PDB file of C-alpha atoms in Angstrom:
ATOM      1  CA  MET A  26     -29.172 -49.856 -27.746  1.00 91.00           C
ATOM      2  CA  TYR A  27     -25.656 -50.259 -26.061  1.00 93.00           C
ATOM      3  CA  PHE A  28     -23.217 -47.072 -26.093  1.00 92.00           C
ATOM      4  CA  ASP A  29     -19.738 -48.169 -25.737  1.00 93.00           C
ATOM      5  CA  LEU A  30     -18.474 -44.764 -23.579  1.00 92.00           C
ATOM      6  CA  THR A  31     -14.714 -46.577 -24.175  1.00 92.00           C
ATOM      7  CA  ASP A  32     -15.236 -45.586 -27.914  1.00 91.00           C
ATOM      8  CA  PRO A  33     -14.313 -41.566 -28.296  1.00 87.00           C
ATOM      9  CA  ASP A  34     -17.132 -41.158 -30.791  1.00 86.00           C
ATOM     10  CA  GLU A  35     -19.785 -42.286 -28.346  1.00 87.00           C
ATOM     11  CA  GLN A  36     -18.493 -40.010 -25.433  1.00 85.00           C
ATOM     12  CA  LYS A  37     -19.100 -37.075 -27.127  1.00 85.00           C
ATOM     13  CA  GLY A  38     -23.118 -37.853 -26.593  1.00 86.00           C
ATOM     14  CA  ALA A  39     -22.525 -38.936 -22.854  1.00 92.00           C
ATOM     15  CA  TYR A  40     -23.905 -35.719 -21.046  1.00 91.00           C
ATOM     16  CA  SER A  41     -27.378 -36.091 -22.406  1.00 93.00           C
ATOM     17  CA  LYS A  42     -27.354 -40.239 -21.524  1.00 94.00           C
ATOM     18  CA  LEU A  43     -25.903 -39.532 -17.950  1.00 94.00           C
ATOM     19  CA  VAL A  44     -28.404 -36.589 -16.914  1.00 94.00           C
ATOM     20  CA  GLY A  45     -31.326 -37.804 -18.675  1.00 95.00           C
ATOM     21  CA  GLY A  46     -31.105 -41.048 -17.000  1.00 95.00           C
ATOM     22  CA  ILE A  47     -30.110 -40.246 -13.387  1.00 94.00           C
ATOM     23  CA  THR A  48     -33.294 -38.318 -12.226  1.00 96.00           C
ATOM     24  CA  PRO A  49     -34.499 -36.547 -10.520  1.00 96.00           C
ATOM     25  CA  ARG A  50     -31.592 -34.825  -9.218  1.00 97.00           C
ATOM     26  CA  PRO A  51     -31.668 -32.501  -6.102  1.00 97.00           C
ATOM     27  CA  ILE A  52     -30.464 -28.918  -6.827  1.00 98.00           C
ATOM     28  CA  ALA A  53     -27.828 -27.295  -4.799  1.00 98.00           C
ATOM     29  CA  TRP A  54     -28.374 -23.240  -4.963  1.00 98.00           C
ATOM     30  CA  VAL A  55     -25.031 -22.126  -3.888  1.00 98.00           C
ATOM     31  CA  SER A  56     -24.157 -18.811  -2.574  1.00 98.00           C
ATOM     32  CA  THR A  57     -20.529 -17.611  -2.285  1.00 98.00           C
ATOM     33  CA  LEU A  58     -18.769 -14.407  -1.828  1.00 98.00           C
ATOM     34  CA  SER A  59     -15.758 -13.340  -4.480  1.00 97.00           C
ATOM     35  CA  ALA A  60     -12.445 -12.095  -3.086  1.00 96.00           C
ATOM     36  CA  ASP A  61     -13.604  -8.724  -4.400  1.00 96.00           C
ATOM     37  CA  GLY A  62     -17.083  -9.163  -1.826  1.00 96.00           C
ATOM     38  CA  VAL A  63     -19.084  -9.790  -4.880  1.00 97.00           C
ATOM     39  CA  ALA A  64     -21.895 -11.913  -4.105  1.00 98.00           C
ATOM     40  CA  ASN A  65     -22.730 -14.957  -6.405  1.00 98.00           C
ATOM     41  CA  ILE A  66     -25.422 -17.496  -6.271  1.00 98.00           C
ATOM     42  CA  ALA A  67     -25.889 -20.442  -8.910  1.00 98.00           C
ATOM     43  CA  PRO A  68     -27.497 -23.773  -8.922  1.00 98.00           C
ATOM     44  CA  TYR A  69     -25.996 -27.240  -9.346  1.00 98.00           C
ATOM     45  CA  SER A  70     -27.711 -30.417 -10.297  1.00 97.00           C
ATOM     46  CA  PHE A  71     -24.860 -33.136  -9.492  1.00 97.00           C
ATOM     47  CA  PHE A  72     -25.329 -32.553  -5.691  1.00 98.00           C
ATOM     48  CA  THR A  73     -25.603 -35.022  -2.815  1.00 98.00           C
ATOM     49  CA  VAL A  74     -24.866 -35.884   0.767  1.00 98.00           C
ATOM     50  CA  ALA A  75     -21.455 -37.270   0.909  1.00 98.00           C
ATOM     51  CA  SER A  76     -20.993 -38.125   4.603  1.00 98.00           C
ATOM     52  CA  VAL A  77     -22.742 -37.683   7.826  1.00 98.00           C
ATOM     53  CA  ASN A  78     -20.288 -38.364  10.159  1.00 98.00           C
ATOM     54  CA  PRO A  79     -18.586 -35.807   9.729  1.00 98.00           C
ATOM     55  CA  PRO A  80     -21.430 -34.178   8.174  1.00 98.00           C
ATOM     56  CA  VAL A  81     -20.016 -33.285   4.188  1.00 98.00           C
ATOM     57  CA  LEU A  82     -21.948 -32.341   1.299  1.00 98.00           C
ATOM     58  CA  SER A  83     -20.631 -33.021  -2.458  1.00 98.00           C
ATOM     59  CA  VAL A  84     -21.288 -30.529  -5.393  1.00 98.00           C
ATOM     60  CA  THR A  85     -19.901 -31.011  -8.704  1.00 98.00           C
ATOM     61  CA  GLN A  86     -18.812 -28.381 -11.405  1.00 96.00           C
ATOM     62  CA  VAL A  87     -18.923 -29.727 -15.022  1.00 95.00           C
ATOM     63  CA  ASN A  88     -16.123 -27.707 -16.845  1.00 92.00           C
ATOM     64  CA  PRO A  89     -17.650 -25.383 -19.333  1.00 90.00           C
ATOM     65  CA  ALA A  90     -16.630 -25.848 -22.819  1.00 84.00           C
ATOM     66  CA  GLU A  91     -14.271 -22.514 -22.257  1.00 80.00           C
ATOM     67  CA  ASN A  92     -12.756 -24.697 -19.697  1.00 68.00           C
ATOM     68  CA  GLN A  93     -12.428 -22.131 -17.133  1.00 81.00           C
ATOM     69  CA  ASN A  94     -13.725 -22.606 -13.661  1.00 90.00           C
ATOM     70  CA  LYS A  95     -17.181 -21.379 -13.104  1.00 93.00           C
ATOM     71  CA  ASP A  96     -17.470 -18.209 -10.269  1.00 95.00           C
ATOM     72  CA  THR A  97     -18.962 -20.756  -7.565  1.00 97.00           C
ATOM     73  CA  LEU A  98     -15.597 -22.815  -7.594  1.00 97.00           C
ATOM     74  CA  ASN A  99     -13.483 -19.685  -7.893  1.00 96.00           C
ATOM     75  CA  ASN A 100     -15.087 -17.978  -4.954  1.00 97.00           C
ATOM     76  CA  LEU A 101     -14.853 -21.064  -2.842  1.00 98.00           C
ATOM     77  CA  LEU A 102     -11.150 -21.692  -3.574  1.00 97.00           C
ATOM     78  CA  ALA A 103     -10.651 -17.871  -2.766  1.00 97.00           C
ATOM     79  CA  THR A 104     -12.708 -17.738   0.555  1.00 97.00           C
ATOM     80  CA  LYS A 105     -13.261 -21.260   1.506  1.00 98.00           C
ATOM     81  CA  GLU A 106     -17.171 -20.660   2.461  1.00 98.00           C
ATOM     82  CA  CYS A 107     -20.692 -21.247   0.912  1.00 98.00           C
ATOM     83  CA  VAL A 108     -24.145 -21.761   1.668  1.00 98.00           C
ATOM     84  CA  ILE A 109     -26.359 -24.354   0.137  1.00 98.00           C
ATOM     85  CA  ASN A 110     -29.643 -23.181  -0.608  1.00 98.00           C
ATOM     86  CA  VAL A 111     -32.463 -25.739  -0.990  1.00 98.00           C
ATOM     87  CA  VAL A 112     -34.644 -25.117  -3.799  1.00 98.00           C
ATOM     88  CA  SER A 113     -38.370 -25.507  -3.083  1.00 98.00           C
ATOM     89  CA  HIS A 114     -41.127 -25.055  -5.936  1.00 97.00           C
ATOM     90  CA  ASN A 115     -41.768 -21.250  -4.887  1.00 97.00           C
ATOM     91  CA  LEU A 116     -38.067 -20.327  -5.976  1.00 98.00           C
ATOM     92  CA  VAL A 117     -37.759 -22.167  -9.034  1.00 97.00           C
ATOM     93  CA  GLU A 118     -38.134 -19.395 -11.487  1.00 97.00           C
ATOM     94  CA  GLN A 119     -35.404 -17.189  -9.433  1.00 98.00           C
ATOM     95  CA  MET A 120     -33.146 -20.690  -9.491  1.00 98.00           C
ATOM     96  CA  ASN A 121     -33.408 -20.913 -13.021  1.00 97.00           C
ATOM     97  CA  GLN A 122     -32.890 -16.915 -13.833  1.00 97.00           C
ATOM     98  CA  SER A 123     -29.654 -17.334 -11.840  1.00 98.00           C
ATOM     99  CA  CYS A 124     -27.787 -19.838 -13.899  1.00 94.00           C
ATOM    100  CA  GLY A 125     -27.744 -16.959 -16.988  1.00 92.00           C
ATOM    101  CA  ASN A 126     -24.197 -15.692 -18.191  1.00 90.00           C
ATOM    102  CA  PHE A 127     -23.398 -12.914 -15.638  1.00 95.00           C
ATOM    103  CA  SER A 128     -20.021 -11.473 -15.192  1.00 94.00           C
ATOM    104  CA  SER A 129     -18.150 -12.269 -12.118  1.00 94.00           C
ATOM    105  CA  GLN A 130     -18.443  -8.597 -11.077  1.00 96.00           C
ATOM    106  CA  THR A 131     -22.393  -9.174 -11.225  1.00 97.00           C
ATOM    107  CA  SER A 132     -24.245 -10.387  -8.374  1.00 97.00           C
ATOM    108  CA  GLU A 133     -27.003 -12.411  -9.111  1.00 98.00           C
ATOM    109  CA  PHE A 134     -28.659 -11.550  -6.050  1.00 98.00           C
ATOM    110  CA  THR A 135     -28.981  -7.953  -7.210  1.00 97.00           C
ATOM    111  CA  ALA A 136     -29.400  -9.127 -10.990  1.00 97.00           C
ATOM    112  CA  VAL A 137     -32.403 -11.356 -10.438  1.00 97.00           C
ATOM    113  CA  GLY A 138     -33.675  -9.610  -7.474  1.00 97.00           C
ATOM    114  CA  ILE A 139     -33.363 -12.382  -4.979  1.00 98.00           C
ATOM    115  CA  ALA A 140     -33.774 -11.558  -1.727  1.00 98.00           C
ATOM    116  CA  SER A 141     -30.814 -12.324   0.699  1.00 98.00           C
ATOM    117  CA  CYS A 142     -30.380 -12.549   4.307  1.00 98.00           C
ATOM    118  CA  ALA A 143     -27.263 -12.931   6.576  1.00 98.00           C
ATOM    119  CA  SER A 144     -25.847 -16.406   7.417  1.00 98.00           C
ATOM    120  CA  GLN A 145     -24.900 -17.183  11.116  1.00 98.00           C
ATOM    121  CA  SER A 146     -21.515 -19.275  10.662  1.00 98.00           C
ATOM    122  CA  VAL A 147     -20.095 -18.012   7.249  1.00 98.00           C
ATOM    123  CA  THR A 148     -19.723 -14.956   5.463  1.00 98.00           C
ATOM    124  CA  PRO A 149     -21.895 -15.546   2.145  1.00 98.00           C
ATOM    125  CA  LEU A 150     -25.296 -14.377   1.908  1.00 98.00           C
ATOM    126  CA  GLY A 151     -28.138 -17.021   1.870  1.00 98.00           C
ATOM    127  CA  ALA A 152     -31.333 -16.741  -0.037  1.00 98.00           C
ATOM    128  CA  ALA A 153     -33.801 -15.546   2.210  1.00 98.00           C
ATOM    129  CA  ALA A 154     -36.532 -17.376   1.143  1.00 98.00           C
ATOM    130  CA  ALA A 155     -35.101 -21.022   1.246  1.00 98.00           C
ATOM    131  CA  LYS A 156     -36.649 -22.991   4.085  1.00 98.00           C
ATOM    132  CA  VAL A 157     -33.363 -24.919   4.332  1.00 98.00           C
ATOM    133  CA  ARG A 158     -30.029 -23.584   4.190  1.00 98.00           C
ATOM    134  CA  TYR A 159     -26.655 -25.450   4.938  1.00 98.00           C
ATOM    135  CA  GLU A 160     -23.943 -23.258   5.807  1.00 98.00           C
ATOM    136  CA  CYS A 161     -20.480 -24.778   4.875  1.00 98.00           C
ATOM    137  CA  SER A 162     -16.655 -24.379   4.646  1.00 98.00           C
ATOM    138  CA  LEU A 163     -14.642 -26.006   1.921  1.00 98.00           C
ATOM    139  CA  ARG A 164     -12.924 -29.388   2.440  1.00 98.00           C
ATOM    140  CA  ASP A 165     -11.584 -30.404  -0.572  1.00 98.00           C
ATOM    141  CA  VAL A 166     -11.904 -30.222  -4.262  1.00 98.00           C
ATOM    142  CA  VAL A 167     -11.280 -33.363  -6.145  1.00 98.00           C
ATOM    143  CA  THR A 168     -10.202 -32.747  -9.926  1.00 96.00           C
ATOM    144  CA  ILE A 169     -11.756 -36.093 -11.726  1.00 95.00           C
ATOM    145  CA  SER A 170     -10.760 -33.978 -14.990  1.00 92.00           C
ATOM    146  CA  GLU A 171      -9.614 -30.728 -16.025  1.00 90.00           C
ATOM    147  CA  GLN A 172     -11.002 -30.927 -19.454  1.00 90.00           C
ATOM    148  CA  ALA A 173     -14.058 -29.169 -21.042  1.00 89.00           C
ATOM    149  CA  GLY A 174     -17.027 -31.313 -19.313  1.00 91.00           C
ATOM    150  CA  GLY A 175     -14.804 -32.794 -16.746  1.00 93.00           C
ATOM    151  CA  GLY A 176     -15.528 -32.929 -13.614  1.00 95.00           C
ATOM    152  CA  GLN A 177     -14.368 -31.126 -10.316  1.00 96.00           C
ATOM    153  CA  MET A 178     -16.076 -32.132  -7.069  1.00 98.00           C
ATOM    154  CA  MET A 179     -16.574 -29.776  -4.072  1.00 98.00           C
ATOM    155  CA  LEU A 180     -16.632 -31.549  -0.852  1.00 98.00           C
ATOM    156  CA  LEU A 181     -18.251 -29.217   1.777  1.00 98.00           C
ATOM    157  CA  ASN A 182     -18.092 -29.307   5.609  1.00 98.00           C
ATOM    158  CA  VAL A 183     -21.512 -28.374   7.053  1.00 98.00           C
ATOM    159  CA  VAL A 184     -21.128 -26.055  10.139  1.00 98.00           C
ATOM    160  CA  GLY A 185     -24.367 -25.311  10.598  1.00 98.00           C
ATOM    161  CA  ILE A 186     -28.047 -25.695   9.196  1.00 98.00           C
ATOM    162  CA  TYR A 187     -30.962 -23.097   8.979  1.00 98.00           C
ATOM    163  CA  ILE A 188     -34.395 -24.975   9.090  1.00 98.00           C
ATOM    164  CA  ASP A 189     -37.318 -22.965   8.839  1.00 98.00           C
ATOM    165  CA  GLU A 190     -40.023 -23.904  11.370  1.00 97.00           C
ATOM    166  CA  SER A 191     -42.614 -24.202   8.978  1.00 97.00           C
ATOM    167  CA  VAL A 192     -41.246 -27.184   7.251  1.00 98.00           C
ATOM    168  CA  LEU A 193     -40.432 -28.968  10.623  1.00 98.00           C
ATOM    169  CA  VAL A 194     -42.942 -31.697  12.167  1.00 96.00           C
ATOM    170  CA  ASN A 195     -41.969 -33.517  15.391  1.00 96.00           C
ATOM    171  CA  GLY A 196     -38.099 -32.308  14.646  1.00 95.00           C
ATOM    172  CA  TYR A 197     -38.000 -33.662  11.088  1.00 97.00           C
ATOM    173  CA  ILE A 198     -38.351 -31.793   7.961  1.00 98.00           C
ATOM    174  CA  ASP A 199     -41.253 -32.659   6.220  1.00 97.00           C
ATOM    175  CA  PRO A 200     -41.070 -33.262   2.264  1.00 96.00           C
ATOM    176  CA  ARG A 201     -44.518 -32.036   1.605  1.00 96.00           C
ATOM    177  CA  ALA A 202     -43.771 -28.777   3.257  1.00 97.00           C
ATOM    178  CA  LEU A 203     -40.495 -28.650   1.842  1.00 98.00           C
ATOM    179  CA  ASN A 204     -41.520 -28.946  -1.634  1.00 97.00           C
ATOM    180  CA  THR A 205     -38.320 -29.118  -3.523  1.00 98.00           C
ATOM    181  CA  VAL A 206     -37.922 -29.251  -7.208  1.00 97.00           C
ATOM    182  CA  GLY A 207     -35.624 -32.085  -9.168  1.00 97.00           C
ATOM    183  CA  LYS A 208     -33.855 -31.697 -12.420  1.00 97.00           C
ATOM    184  CA  MET A 209     -34.330 -33.953 -15.059  1.00 97.00           C
ATOM    185  CA  GLY A 210     -32.917 -34.272 -18.578  1.00 95.00           C
ATOM    186  CA  GLY A 211     -32.839 -30.980 -21.029  1.00 94.00           C
ATOM    187  CA  ASP A 212     -34.787 -28.342 -19.790  1.00 95.00           C
ATOM    188  CA  TYR A 213     -37.140 -30.457 -17.447  1.00 96.00           C
ATOM    189  CA  PHE A 214     -37.905 -30.144 -14.047  1.00 97.00           C
ATOM    190  CA  THR A 215     -39.866 -32.325 -11.616  1.00 96.00           C
ATOM    191  CA  THR A 216     -42.036 -31.589  -8.474  1.00 95.00           C
ATOM    192  CA  THR A 217     -42.236 -33.638  -5.433  1.00 92.00           C
ATOM    193  CA  HIS A 218     -45.990 -33.390  -5.022  1.00 88.00           C
ATOM    194  CA  ASP A 219     -47.062 -36.854  -5.577  1.00 90.00           C
ATOM    195  CA  LEU A 220     -45.399 -38.774  -2.597  1.00 91.00           C
ATOM    196  CA  PHE A 221     -45.771 -42.369  -1.539  1.00 93.00           C
ATOM    197  CA  SER A 222     -44.410 -44.000   1.712  1.00 92.00           C
ATOM    198  CA  LEU A 223     -42.746 -47.454   1.763  1.00 93.00           C
ATOM    199  CA  ALA A 224     -41.877 -49.096   4.889  1.00 94.00           C
ATOM    200  CA  ARG A 225     -38.271 -50.974   5.045  1.00 91.00           C
ATOM    201  CA  PRO A 226     -38.650 -54.536   5.255  1.00 93.00           C
ATOM    202  CA  GLU A 227     -37.712 -56.061   8.641  1.00 87.00           C
ATOM    203  CA  ILE A 228     -34.877 -58.416   8.519  1.00 82.00           C
ATOM    204  CA  ASN A 229     -35.020 -61.371  11.171  1.00 72.00           C
TER     205      ASN A 229
END
């Protein structure tokens, strides 16, 4: 079947076709601090590396139906800092619970029972059990659309990286030790247990 997304009626079903086919998606568990000092943490699966030199990460908010910013984006705009906590398999339940519809005055760290830790270079707390944490400052917000379902891309300068020594092998992050999870369509997630290696082809 072919779906013509220039047709407004077909656009209504675009979300499931996008997130169902673009998989697995890494999960950014983003912790921020509100202007009132409330510690927030929430997962986003529209997440990737945008640049290495300079080091920049990209996290996109898909605007809610009520067309208001989520707490994460509001906090970033107010305080300009966040921590991207990488979600290993042992954290998946707490990560999932943290995406509940909590008020902006409720800390998910407290509500869900997520152990926190101080960061080195930014003010927001990190998830203590996260084996990799990227401490970031806000670089820019690119608004693709302000409509419900529209995207607002948060570009984040990486100012420091915490890596637990248990996942380091010869100076590199071992994917088997990090044991991340990925987001699939619907309520599905995937593990990264079944790994295989392919050497890049040599070009003469």
